[in-house]
Amino acid sequence: MPAEGKTIENADLLKAFQERIDRDEKIEPKDWMPDAYRQTLIRQISQHAHSEVIGMLPEGNWIPRAPSLRRKAALIAKVQDEAGHGLYLYSAAETLGIDRETLYQQLLAGKAKYSSIFNYPTLTWADIGAVGWLVDGAAIMNQVMLTRTSYGPYARAMVRICKEESFHQRQGYEILLTLVRGSEEQKAMAQDALDRWWWPSLMMFGPNDAESVHSAQSMAWRIKRKSNDELRQQFVDATVPQAEVLGLQIPDADLKWNEDRGHYDFGEIDWNEFWSVVHGNGPCNRERMAAYQDAHANGAWVREAAMAYAEKRQMRKNETTGKIDLQVA
Amino acid sequence: MKNNWPIWEVFIRSKNGLSHKHVGSLHAADAEMAIENARDVYTRRSEGISIWVVESKNITASSPADAAALFEPAADKIYRHPTFYILPDEVKHM
Amino acid sequence: MQSSLSPNHALFEFALFMGDNGLICGHRLSEWTGHGPALEQDIAITNISLDLIGQATSWLNLAGEVEGKGRSADDLAYFRSDRQYRNFLLTEQPNGDWAMTIVRQFLFDCFHFEMLQALLNSQDERVVAIAAKSIKEVVYHLRYNSEWMIRLGDGTVESHRRMQRALKEQWRFLGELYEDQELDQVLAESGISVLPSSLKQAAFSRMRGVLKEATLKEPAAVTDFKGSGRKGIHSEHLGHLLAVMQSVQRAYPGQEW
Ligand SMILES: [Fe+2]
Ligand SMILES: [Fe+2]
C-alpha cells in the first residue's frame, strides 16, 4: 500500500508541477520538483558555469599582450566578468543541493562538460576581437533566452549576466573594427580570425534539433525556450550584417539571404569536427583542463589556510566574550 | 573537506533611501572576507553603497508546503486595501 | 650638491616612476586572471590590477604631457625598453604562489600608501589630482593585502611556512623603496614630492604591526643588495615581461589597435 500511495502522490505532484510550469510560474529552490528536473538543471547550469570559467583561459592568453592600455583594461574587466558569471552560475547550481567543490570535481574527473568553443586556441590579437563578437554574441543569444527559464535562481543569474555581457560583444567588435580600418596586415589578421572562429561559433548552439538528446524535455519544462536550430538561425541572421559592416567575408559559400524564409540560408556544419572536439580531441582540451586543475590544486592550501584562520579567530572571539561554540565539528 | 569556504548571502543597498536587496551569494572563509568578496563580485559597476552578508546556514526560510496556511488567509481581507472604500468623485486624492 | 636636473625633468621622471610601478604591478596581477585560488579571489585580485593600470595610465599621461614631445601613455608603456623603465625591482618579481604575490603587493602597498598620502600636499595640482583618486583605491589594496598577510601568516603550518619564505625572498628589494635619489632632492625642493626616506618610519611601523599580527618574523635587513629599478637597472624578469607586453606594438609599429 505505501508504495502505491507514493506513486499516486508522485503522479499528482508531477501533474501539479507541470501545470505550474505551463502557467509560467517560476520554480524556487525549496519547491517540490521532479528529480529529473533537478538533475537536468544541475547538469545544464554547471556546464554553463564551467564554460564561463574555462572560457577565461583563451582570452586570458592575450591579457599580457593586449596592445594598448585601454584594450588591456577592457580585456581584464571582460575576463573578470566571466569569472563572476561562473560564480553566479555555480551559486545557482548550489541552490539545487550540490556544492561548488563537487561540481569542480565532476569537471576535473571528466564527468561534466563545458562549451567546446574554448578548446580552440587564440592565436592573434584579432582572435580576441572575434571571440568577443562571435563567441559572446552566440552566448548572449542563449542567455537572453535563459532569462526566462523556469528555475528562478538560474533566471536571476541570467538577468545579471546579460546586463554585464552587453559590453563584451561591443568590446570585441570594436577591436575588429579598428583592425579592418588599419593596415593590410591588420585586415588580414581580422579576416583570418573570422575564418577560424565562424564555424566553431555556429557549433556553440549544439547539435541539430533532430539529434539533440535533452531538448524536448528541456523545452517541456521551459528550461530552454528556443531550440538549438532556432537560436543558431537567429545568430546567423544577426551576425551577417555585422560582418558586412566590417567588410569581412564569412567563410561559407552557401550563405545567402532566403527571401521566402526571411532568413539566411547557410552551409552544413562539420559535425565530425564538433564531436571530436566534444570528445576531448580539440586543439586545446588538455591544456584547458590542465590549467583548471592547476589553479584548483595550487589554491588548495590558500583556501585551507583561510578557513583555519577564520576558525581560530572565531575561537578567540568566543574566548573573550565567554560564548561557547556549540558547533564542535 | 576542510578547505571549503561556507556560502554567504549578499544584500546590497543600491542608494540611500532604498532597502538592502538580496543580490546573490558567494563563498568566503569569514564575514570580513565575505564583505570584501561581495564588494568585488557584486558592486563593480557602482551597484551599491552598503553591503550586508549573512552566512546562508543562518537564514531560516518558510516552507513552500506552508504557503497556503501562511499567505492565503490574507487574500480575502480586501478591506485592508484602499480600493475597498467607495468615495464620491468630488473627493479627490484621499 | 647642485643638481643638474630641472624640476620639469624631475617631474617627468617621477611620473614615469609612479606610472611604471602601477603598470608593472597591474600587469603582474592580471596574470592571475583565471588562475586564482578561488573565483572570488580571482575577481578581487583583478580589481586591484585594474586600479593600478588605471593609475598608471594617469601617471604616464602626465609624464607625456610634462615631457611635451607628444608621447602618449601608450607610447611610453609600449616603446620603452627595460633600461628606461623606472619601477622598483620588487614590483616586477614573478607572481610565484599566492603567498609570494600577497607579500610583494603588501610591501609595495605600504610604500604606495605613504607616498600618495604625501602627494596630496604636492605643489603640482595634477599630481594632487592623481594622488587623490589613487589613494582611495590604495587604501583598499592595503586592507586587502594586510588581511591576507594575517590570514596566511596565522593560518596553517603550511601557509605560515610559505609566507615566511615569501617574506625572506622579497625583503631584499625593500631598500630601494625608501632610498633618496638625486631626483628626489629636486622634487622635494620644488614641493612636487617628498623624500622617500621620510616615508620609511610610518611605512615600517605599519608593516611591523601587520607582521606581528600575522605571527611572521621580520627578516634581517639586507643593506648591500645592488640594483636599482629607478635607475633602470632591473632584474632579468622585467625584460621578459616587457617582451610579452609590448610584442604586438613592436611587431606592427605605428598602427591603431
Ligand atoms: Fe559570460
Ligand atoms: Fe561574456
XYZ file of C-alpha atoms and ligand atoms in Angstrom:
682
model
C 0.000 0.000 0.000
C 2.557 2.694 0.919
C 4.467 2.131 -2.294
C 1.330 2.546 -4.343
C 0.321 5.616 -2.327
C 3.666 7.143 -3.088
C 3.283 6.561 -6.802
C -0.091 8.242 -6.836
C 1.273 11.167 -4.882
C 4.157 11.473 -7.327
C 1.821 11.459 -10.263
C -0.217 14.202 -8.628
C 2.876 16.185 -7.797
C 4.197 15.775 -11.304
C 0.944 16.975 -12.768
C 0.801 19.954 -10.432
C 4.419 20.745 -11.235
C 3.837 20.672 -14.974
C 0.785 22.896 -14.523
C 2.871 25.430 -12.672
C 5.413 25.368 -15.485
C 2.683 25.770 -18.070
C 1.331 28.784 -16.196
C 4.859 30.206 -16.470
C 5.346 30.202 -12.727
C 8.949 30.198 -11.585
C 10.202 27.246 -9.583
C 12.166 28.227 -6.467
C 14.779 26.172 -4.569
C 12.568 24.812 -1.816
C 9.643 23.974 -4.094
C 8.936 20.382 -4.932
C 10.415 19.402 -8.294
C 10.861 16.091 -10.096
C 14.286 14.650 -9.572
C 14.928 14.610 -13.311
C 14.209 18.356 -13.466
C 16.704 18.917 -10.673
C 19.331 16.733 -12.325
C 18.839 18.373 -15.705
C 19.284 21.785 -14.155
C 22.371 20.753 -12.255
C 23.859 19.355 -15.431
C 22.998 22.371 -17.547
C 23.820 25.104 -15.031
C 27.114 23.534 -14.031
C 28.082 23.013 -17.656
C 27.315 26.667 -18.209
C 29.356 27.657 -15.137
C 32.321 25.552 -16.214
C 32.165 27.183 -19.645
C 32.385 30.650 -18.138
C 35.427 29.722 -16.080
C 37.249 27.703 -18.740
C 36.352 30.474 -21.160
C 38.599 32.813 -19.203
C 41.664 30.916 -20.413
C 41.718 31.581 -24.175
C 41.060 35.277 -23.613
C 43.347 35.481 -20.605
C 46.006 34.260 -23.013
C 46.059 37.762 -24.541
C 45.775 39.918 -21.438
C 49.568 40.210 -21.087
C 49.861 41.125 -24.778
C 46.912 43.497 -25.168
C 48.286 46.211 -27.453
C 47.185 49.329 -25.592
C 46.439 50.265 -22.004
C 42.796 50.824 -22.882
C 42.498 47.409 -24.507
C 44.330 45.809 -21.633
C 41.956 47.243 -19.030
C 38.888 46.381 -21.119
C 40.016 42.803 -21.644
C 40.890 42.302 -17.989
C 37.470 43.646 -16.987
C 35.798 41.416 -19.548
C 37.525 38.237 -18.448
C 36.905 39.205 -14.839
C 33.191 39.401 -15.628
C 33.365 35.835 -16.892
C 34.723 34.736 -13.510
C 31.710 36.473 -11.994
C 29.394 34.659 -14.387
C 30.908 31.349 -13.353
C 30.395 32.339 -9.745
C 26.731 33.340 -10.215
C 26.048 30.097 -12.021
C 27.798 27.871 -9.510
C 25.719 29.660 -6.863
C 22.525 28.950 -8.804
C 23.514 25.279 -9.043
C 24.220 25.224 -5.324
C 20.599 26.116 -4.576
C 19.773 22.685 -6.002
C 21.666 20.949 -3.245
C 25.085 20.340 -4.732
C 28.207 22.247 -3.705
C 30.730 24.027 -5.861
C 33.548 21.701 -4.907
C 31.568 18.670 -6.107
C 30.892 20.447 -9.380
C 34.602 21.210 -9.767
C 35.406 17.585 -9.102
C 32.915 16.449 -11.732
C 34.639 18.575 -14.313
C 38.104 17.518 -13.232
C 37.022 13.879 -13.427
C 35.768 14.446 -16.964
C 32.164 13.735 -15.922
C 30.962 17.231 -16.752
C 31.341 19.177 -19.964
C 31.970 22.775 -20.903
C 31.444 24.613 -24.142
C 33.734 23.179 -26.813
C 34.463 26.562 -28.327
C 37.027 27.182 -25.605
C 39.130 24.295 -26.861
C 40.222 26.398 -29.817
C 43.386 28.477 -29.500
C 43.560 32.285 -29.570
C 46.431 32.862 -31.979
C 46.449 36.571 -32.754
C 45.112 39.745 -31.223
C 42.295 39.667 -33.782
C 41.079 36.460 -32.150
C 40.199 38.489 -29.088
C 38.008 40.622 -31.314
C 36.435 37.566 -32.934
C 35.813 35.851 -29.602
C 34.071 38.893 -28.159
C 31.993 39.436 -31.261
C 31.102 35.842 -32.167
C 31.510 33.735 -29.051
C 29.985 36.240 -26.660
C 27.444 37.060 -29.361
C 26.378 33.435 -29.589
C 26.373 33.098 -25.809
C 24.153 36.157 -25.494
C 21.517 34.629 -27.803
C 21.322 31.667 -25.494
C 21.482 33.692 -22.310
C 18.775 36.145 -23.268
C 16.503 33.161 -23.782
C 17.539 31.790 -20.392
C 16.499 34.945 -18.532
C 13.014 33.434 -18.920
C 13.966 29.915 -17.860
C 11.622 28.241 -15.382
C 14.061 27.911 -12.477
C 14.143 31.162 -10.503
C 17.798 31.292 -9.389
C 19.001 30.378 -12.880
C 16.822 33.065 -14.451
C 18.030 35.682 -11.985
C 21.675 34.770 -12.603
C 20.999 35.187 -16.313
C 19.496 38.639 -15.889
C 22.625 39.767 -14.087
C 24.863 38.087 -16.640
C 23.065 39.603 -19.617
C 23.482 43.071 -18.145
C 27.224 42.526 -17.932
C 27.502 40.831 -21.313
C 26.390 43.892 -23.173
C 29.875 45.379 -23.198
C 31.637 42.132 -24.071
C 30.401 41.818 -27.596
C 30.876 45.519 -28.326
C 34.410 45.322 -26.970
C 35.204 42.507 -29.410
C 33.507 44.134 -32.347
C 35.343 47.393 -31.744
C 38.671 45.546 -31.832
C 37.829 44.153 -35.260
C 36.521 47.482 -36.463
C 39.835 49.073 -35.573
C 41.726 46.319 -37.377
C 39.723 46.492 -40.610
C 40.305 50.240 -40.714
C 44.020 49.697 -40.247
C 46.843 48.312 -42.356
C 46.580 45.428 -44.838
C 48.229 43.167 -42.301
C 45.654 44.088 -39.687
C 42.791 43.492 -42.100
C 44.201 40.093 -42.976
C 44.514 39.328 -39.286
C 40.825 40.136 -38.791
C 39.732 38.007 -41.740
C 41.858 35.108 -40.570
C 40.256 35.276 -37.138
C 36.760 35.230 -38.634
C 37.739 32.285 -40.841
C 38.805 30.271 -37.843
C 36.048 31.262 -35.377
C 32.958 31.295 -37.579
C 32.168 27.581 -37.703
C 33.051 26.804 -34.100
C 30.724 29.670 -33.113
C 27.831 28.085 -35.002
C 28.624 24.798 -33.260
C 28.130 26.500 -29.898
C 24.368 26.074 -30.253
C 24.792 22.311 -30.128
C 23.564 19.526 -32.405
C 20.663 19.953 -34.809
C 17.278 19.662 -33.134
C 16.723 16.190 -34.557
C 19.913 14.939 -32.887
C 19.584 16.770 -29.617
C 19.069 14.343 -26.741
C 17.826 16.602 -23.969
C 15.977 19.194 -25.982
C 12.355 18.032 -25.929
C 12.136 17.531 -22.180
C 14.001 20.792 -21.512
C 11.521 22.629 -23.686
C 8.563 20.999 -21.921
C 9.980 22.110 -18.591
C 10.694 25.530 -20.057
C 14.313 25.306 -19.013
C 15.039 26.060 -22.653
C 12.553 28.123 -24.573
C 14.038 28.005 -28.040
C 15.598 25.109 -29.902
C 19.258 24.861 -30.906
C 18.447 25.457 -34.566
C 16.196 28.432 -33.844
C 18.918 30.104 -31.826
C 21.561 29.315 -34.418
C 19.429 30.867 -37.150
C 18.824 33.914 -35.008
C 22.578 34.265 -34.528
C 23.374 33.958 -38.222
C 20.686 36.494 -39.108
C 22.040 38.979 -36.593
C 25.708 38.451 -37.418
C 25.845 38.523 -41.217
C 25.019 42.247 -41.480
C 27.624 42.968 -38.796
C 30.248 41.168 -40.880
C 29.237 43.300 -43.844
C 29.842 46.475 -41.843
C 33.306 45.159 -41.101
C 33.836 44.331 -44.757
C 34.829 40.784 -43.848
C 33.906 37.595 -45.692
C 32.061 34.890 -43.789
C 33.739 31.620 -44.794
C 30.611 29.902 -46.109
C 29.928 29.601 -49.851
C 26.316 28.577 -49.176
C 25.482 31.621 -47.142
C 22.755 33.690 -48.797
C 19.573 35.540 -47.964
C 16.420 33.490 -48.494
C 13.586 35.829 -49.319
C 10.871 33.208 -48.748
C 12.056 32.186 -45.323
C 13.063 35.674 -44.323
C 16.308 34.204 -43.031
C 19.823 33.490 -44.201
C 20.497 30.004 -45.532
C 23.857 28.657 -44.507
C 26.057 25.635 -45.127
C 26.286 22.392 -43.240
C 28.329 22.322 -40.067
C 31.167 19.800 -39.901
C 29.677 17.612 -37.194
C 32.677 15.299 -37.192
C 34.779 18.169 -36.023
C 32.151 19.111 -33.464
C 32.023 15.641 -31.920
C 35.759 15.122 -31.975
C 36.257 18.355 -30.007
C 33.440 17.431 -27.620
C 35.152 14.111 -27.033
C 38.370 15.775 -25.975
C 40.307 15.976 -29.224
C 40.202 19.696 -29.886
C 43.450 21.650 -30.159
C 43.436 22.788 -26.527
C 41.248 20.412 -24.487
C 44.153 19.071 -22.490
C 45.701 22.469 -21.890
C 42.418 23.917 -20.636
C 41.809 21.065 -18.239
C 45.398 21.185 -17.033
C 45.165 24.902 -16.308
C 41.873 24.448 -14.475
C 43.291 21.568 -12.489
C 46.432 23.537 -11.596
C 44.503 26.572 -10.422
C 42.359 24.403 -8.219
C 45.236 22.375 -6.818
C 47.522 25.387 -6.289
C 44.750 27.185 -4.455
C 44.020 24.357 -2.024
C 46.497 25.457 0.634
C 45.200 29.033 0.395
C 41.578 28.013 0.878
C 42.537 25.746 3.731
C 44.613 28.414 5.483
C 41.831 30.980 5.190
C 39.426 28.526 6.777
C 41.861 27.633 9.527
C 42.400 31.293 10.322
C 38.658 32.026 10.335
C 38.095 29.200 12.814
C 40.969 30.334 15.019
C 39.650 33.847 15.088
C 36.145 32.728 15.893
C 37.504 30.692 18.770
C 39.463 33.645 20.132
C 36.379 35.828 19.878
C 34.360 33.281 21.780
C 37.043 33.065 24.458
C 36.951 36.785 25.046
C 33.160 37.015 25.012
C 32.782 33.857 27.077
C 30.492 32.439 24.428
C 30.629 28.706 23.946
C 30.671 27.475 20.404
C 28.359 24.504 20.350
C 29.331 23.528 16.855
C 32.310 21.386 17.660
C 32.781 19.685 14.345
C 36.546 18.800 3.117
C 38.446 21.221 5.221
C 39.124 23.884 2.635
C 35.553 24.565 1.507
C 34.500 28.078 2.344
C 30.888 28.434 3.521
C 28.217 30.174 1.439
C 27.080 33.691 2.250
C 24.020 35.546 1.041
C 24.667 39.094 -0.092
C 22.322 42.056 0.318
C 23.083 45.413 -1.247
C 21.665 48.875 -0.716
C 21.941 50.496 -4.103
C 21.462 54.025 -2.779
C 20.406 55.780 0.371
C 16.676 55.700 0.841
C 16.335 52.179 -0.533
C 16.452 48.991 1.483
C 19.038 46.269 1.119
C 18.083 43.761 -1.519
C 19.246 40.194 -1.997
C 21.596 40.077 -4.991
C 23.154 36.627 -4.843
C 25.619 34.560 -2.911
C 29.303 33.726 -2.733
C 31.858 31.759 -0.773
C 34.111 33.232 1.904
C 36.052 31.971 4.887
C 34.707 34.610 7.271
C 32.440 37.638 7.453
C 35.161 40.179 6.654
C 36.170 38.259 3.569
C 32.532 37.895 2.614
C 32.068 41.678 2.701
C 35.144 42.222 0.562
C 34.225 39.486 -1.867
C 30.739 40.955 -2.128
C 32.264 44.331 -2.889
C 34.420 42.836 -5.641
C 31.799 40.487 -7.061
C 28.589 42.492 -6.788
C 29.471 46.207 -6.862
C 31.978 46.511 -9.708
C 29.581 48.743 -11.634
C 28.666 51.018 -8.729
C 25.645 48.895 -7.839
C 25.863 49.620 -4.147
C 26.780 51.839 -1.216
C 26.209 49.380 1.609
C 26.571 45.620 1.963
C 25.110 43.049 4.321
C 26.301 39.465 4.347
C 24.714 36.562 6.201
C 26.031 33.066 6.254
C 23.403 31.053 4.397
C 23.008 28.486 7.134
C 21.780 31.240 9.447
C 18.787 32.047 7.292
C 15.515 30.396 8.240
C 13.100 30.196 5.357
C 9.417 29.441 5.362
C 8.472 26.183 3.721
C 6.581 26.145 0.431
C 4.344 23.473 1.985
C 3.147 26.069 4.495
C 2.435 28.660 1.860
C -1.312 28.060 1.856
C -1.613 28.433 5.607
C 0.758 31.369 5.793
C -0.314 33.509 2.887
C -3.730 32.603 1.575
C -5.668 33.859 4.609
C -4.631 37.383 3.617
C -6.213 37.101 0.215
C -9.844 37.757 1.190
C -9.155 40.625 3.578
C -9.862 43.093 0.880
C -10.941 45.740 3.412
C -7.240 46.329 4.024
C -6.896 47.913 0.610
C -7.957 51.483 -0.163
C -9.938 50.452 -3.242
C -12.389 48.639 -0.947
C -13.869 52.001 0.042
C -16.011 53.865 -2.448
C -15.792 57.619 -2.270
C -17.634 60.215 -4.371
C -15.695 61.638 -7.286
C -15.697 65.101 -5.717
C -13.296 63.843 -3.095
C -10.026 63.719 -4.875
C -6.763 62.352 -3.573
C -7.534 60.501 -0.406
C 75.120 69.412 -4.088
C 73.858 71.422 -7.011
C 71.622 69.309 -9.214
C 71.708 69.448 -12.970
C 68.118 68.237 -13.120
C 65.410 70.753 -13.914
C 62.213 70.449 -11.843
C 60.319 69.735 -15.048
C 62.549 66.846 -15.959
C 62.401 65.586 -12.408
C 58.606 65.598 -12.594
C 58.750 63.687 -15.871
C 60.949 61.064 -14.251
C 58.763 60.938 -11.182
C 55.583 60.434 -13.194
C 57.291 57.618 -15.088
C 58.362 56.089 -11.801
C 54.869 56.162 -10.336
C 53.317 55.016 -13.601
C 55.756 52.179 -14.148
C 55.219 50.825 -10.642
C 51.483 50.770 -11.262
C 51.747 49.288 -14.717
C 54.161 46.519 -13.806
C 52.258 45.571 -10.651
C 48.986 45.734 -12.547
C 50.399 43.575 -15.303
C 51.706 41.002 -12.847
C 48.382 40.837 -11.018
C 46.499 40.451 -14.284
C 48.481 37.278 -14.859
C 46.373 35.733 -12.083
C 43.207 36.105 -14.161
C 41.732 32.632 -14.492
C 44.282 31.074 -12.147
C 43.318 32.378 -8.701
C 42.824 30.157 -5.634
C 39.050 30.756 -5.671
C 36.772 32.548 -8.105
C 36.089 35.246 -5.521
C 39.806 35.960 -5.179
C 40.340 35.846 -8.912
C 37.862 38.696 -9.186
C 39.357 40.569 -6.238
C 42.961 40.498 -7.430
C 41.847 41.512 -10.900
C 40.112 44.550 -9.416
C 43.387 45.627 -7.860
C 45.115 45.071 -11.168
C 42.595 47.331 -12.907
C 43.035 50.052 -10.274
C 46.789 50.016 -10.788
C 46.619 50.029 -14.570
C 44.210 52.954 -14.392
C 46.572 54.865 -12.120
C 49.499 54.020 -14.375
C 47.636 55.451 -17.336
C 47.126 58.735 -15.491
C 50.767 58.962 -14.435
C 52.098 58.101 -17.887
C 49.782 60.629 -19.486
C 51.166 63.206 -17.098
C 54.713 62.158 -17.981
C 53.948 62.610 -21.672
C 52.390 65.987 -21.031
C 55.310 67.198 -18.932
C 57.803 65.962 -21.497
C 55.973 67.886 -24.207
C 57.049 65.722 -27.116
C 53.598 64.390 -27.846
C 54.176 60.940 -26.381
C 51.021 59.262 -25.069
C 50.738 56.871 -22.144
C 50.687 54.022 -24.663
C 53.850 55.281 -26.371
C 55.591 55.327 -23.031
C 54.266 51.934 -21.973
C 54.905 50.107 -25.223
C 58.032 51.678 -26.660
C 60.478 51.959 -23.821
C 62.988 49.220 -23.087
C 63.598 47.803 -19.639
C 66.566 50.163 -19.170
C 64.123 53.038 -19.478
C 61.582 51.635 -17.053
C 61.607 53.226 -13.600
C 59.671 50.746 -11.465
C 61.019 49.112 -8.330
C 62.597 45.681 -8.685
C 60.031 44.491 -6.166
C 57.106 45.133 -8.497
C 58.461 43.092 -11.389
C 59.090 39.907 -9.398
C 57.097 36.937 -10.695
C 53.817 36.022 -9.049
C 55.020 32.698 -7.671
C 52.428 31.257 -5.333
C 49.644 33.264 -3.676
C 51.949 33.987 -0.724
C 54.643 35.455 -2.966
C 52.110 37.729 -4.652
C 50.455 38.862 -1.433
C 53.783 39.694 0.211
C 55.021 41.591 -2.842
C 51.844 43.616 -3.040
C 51.713 44.272 0.675
C 55.288 45.587 0.766
C 54.517 47.782 -2.194
C 51.193 48.993 -0.753
C 52.906 50.201 2.417
C 55.165 52.406 0.339
C 52.439 53.372 -2.112
C 50.017 54.476 0.554
C 52.517 56.707 2.347
C 53.717 58.205 -0.907
C 50.221 59.037 -2.131
C 49.329 60.468 1.232
C 52.324 62.810 0.952
C 51.465 63.697 -2.640
C 48.096 65.065 -1.566
C 50.134 68.094 -0.447
C 52.089 68.451 -3.668
C 52.546 71.881 -5.214
C 51.569 70.446 -8.551
C 47.797 70.231 -8.921
C 47.988 67.449 -11.474
C 49.932 65.326 -9.023
C 47.407 66.067 -6.302
C 44.554 65.050 -8.581
C 46.059 61.670 -9.441
C 47.047 61.033 -5.836
C 43.585 61.914 -4.561
C 41.934 59.479 -6.919
C 44.513 56.753 -6.339
C 44.623 56.847 -2.585
C 41.048 55.634 -2.175
C 41.934 52.603 -4.223
C 45.197 52.008 -2.416
C 43.552 52.147 0.994
C 41.571 49.154 -0.157
C 44.623 47.381 -1.565
C 46.403 47.836 1.716
C 43.440 46.498 3.635
C 43.006 43.534 1.334
C 46.652 42.551 1.313
C 47.100 43.140 5.064
C 44.217 40.799 5.753
C 45.730 38.142 3.549
C 49.131 38.620 5.235
C 47.490 37.920 8.575
C 45.224 35.155 7.365
C 48.055 33.220 5.750
C 50.709 34.044 8.327
C 48.430 32.867 11.119
C 46.619 30.190 9.082
C 48.100 26.707 8.821
C 51.654 25.476 9.319
C 51.958 25.249 5.553
C 50.681 28.756 4.854
C 52.921 30.185 7.562
C 55.928 28.478 6.012
C 55.101 29.814 2.569
C 54.591 33.333 3.878
C 57.834 33.348 5.778
C 59.623 32.132 2.663
C 57.996 34.803 0.507
C 58.877 37.494 3.007
C 62.518 36.449 3.014
C 62.527 36.346 -0.773
C 61.107 39.857 -1.214
C 62.644 41.636 1.745
C 65.925 42.232 -0.094
C 64.127 44.519 -2.555
C 62.845 46.789 0.168
C 65.873 49.070 0.492
C 65.275 50.742 -2.815
C 61.800 51.896 -1.827
C 62.996 54.329 0.822
C 66.313 55.393 -0.683
C 66.580 59.020 -1.825
C 67.832 59.677 -5.345
C 69.237 62.918 -6.696
C 65.929 63.388 -8.421
C 64.071 63.194 -5.114
C 66.035 66.163 -3.775
C 64.898 68.261 -6.716
C 61.312 67.071 -6.323
C 61.322 67.758 -2.607
C 62.830 71.227 -3.039
C 60.269 72.182 -5.630
C 57.468 70.806 -3.457
C 56.304 68.292 -6.034
C 57.053 65.260 -3.932
C 58.831 64.261 -0.725
C 61.972 62.338 0.077
C 61.191 58.602 0.112
C 63.318 58.289 3.245
C 60.774 60.456 5.024
C 58.109 57.799 4.456
C 60.133 54.970 5.876
C 59.199 55.216 9.514
C 55.466 55.246 9.000
C 55.630 52.505 6.396
C 57.784 50.247 8.543
C 55.690 50.741 11.609
C 52.617 49.703 9.633
C 54.472 46.741 8.180
C 55.675 45.591 11.568
C 52.189 45.839 13.028
C 50.846 43.537 10.347
C 53.774 41.131 10.597
C 53.208 40.842 14.311
C 49.540 40.071 13.910
C 50.436 37.617 11.172
C 52.880 35.892 13.559
C 55.591 36.391 10.922
C 59.209 37.163 11.716
C 60.761 40.237 10.181
C 63.716 39.111 8.077
C 67.134 40.621 8.747
C 67.712 43.841 6.849
C 69.594 43.487 3.583
C 71.626 46.626 3.099
C 74.180 45.700 0.473
C 71.813 44.499 -2.232
C 72.643 46.134 -5.548
C 70.245 47.025 -8.285
C 68.002 49.973 -8.760
C 64.858 49.852 -10.759
C 64.536 53.595 -10.538
C 67.830 53.917 -12.394
C 66.792 51.317 -14.933
C 68.960 48.540 -13.523
C 66.383 45.785 -13.275
C 66.234 42.087 -12.581
C 66.084 39.739 -15.542
C 62.340 39.369 -15.109
C 61.405 42.771 -16.481
C 62.867 42.150 -19.915
C 60.660 39.101 -20.347
C 57.628 40.865 -19.032
C 58.071 43.722 -21.497
C 58.881 41.395 -24.378
C 55.463 39.864 -23.897
C 53.599 43.052 -23.073
C 54.982 45.023 -25.998
C 55.034 42.229 -28.572
C 52.101 43.326 -30.728
C 53.034 47.006 -30.748
C 56.656 46.206 -31.521
C 55.782 43.768 -34.311
C 53.476 46.241 -36.058
C 54.649 49.696 -35.044
C 52.638 52.765 -35.897
C 49.232 51.100 -36.023
C 45.999 51.771 -34.203
C 44.756 48.904 -32.046
Fe 29.857 35.166 -19.681
Fe 30.977 37.372 -21.967
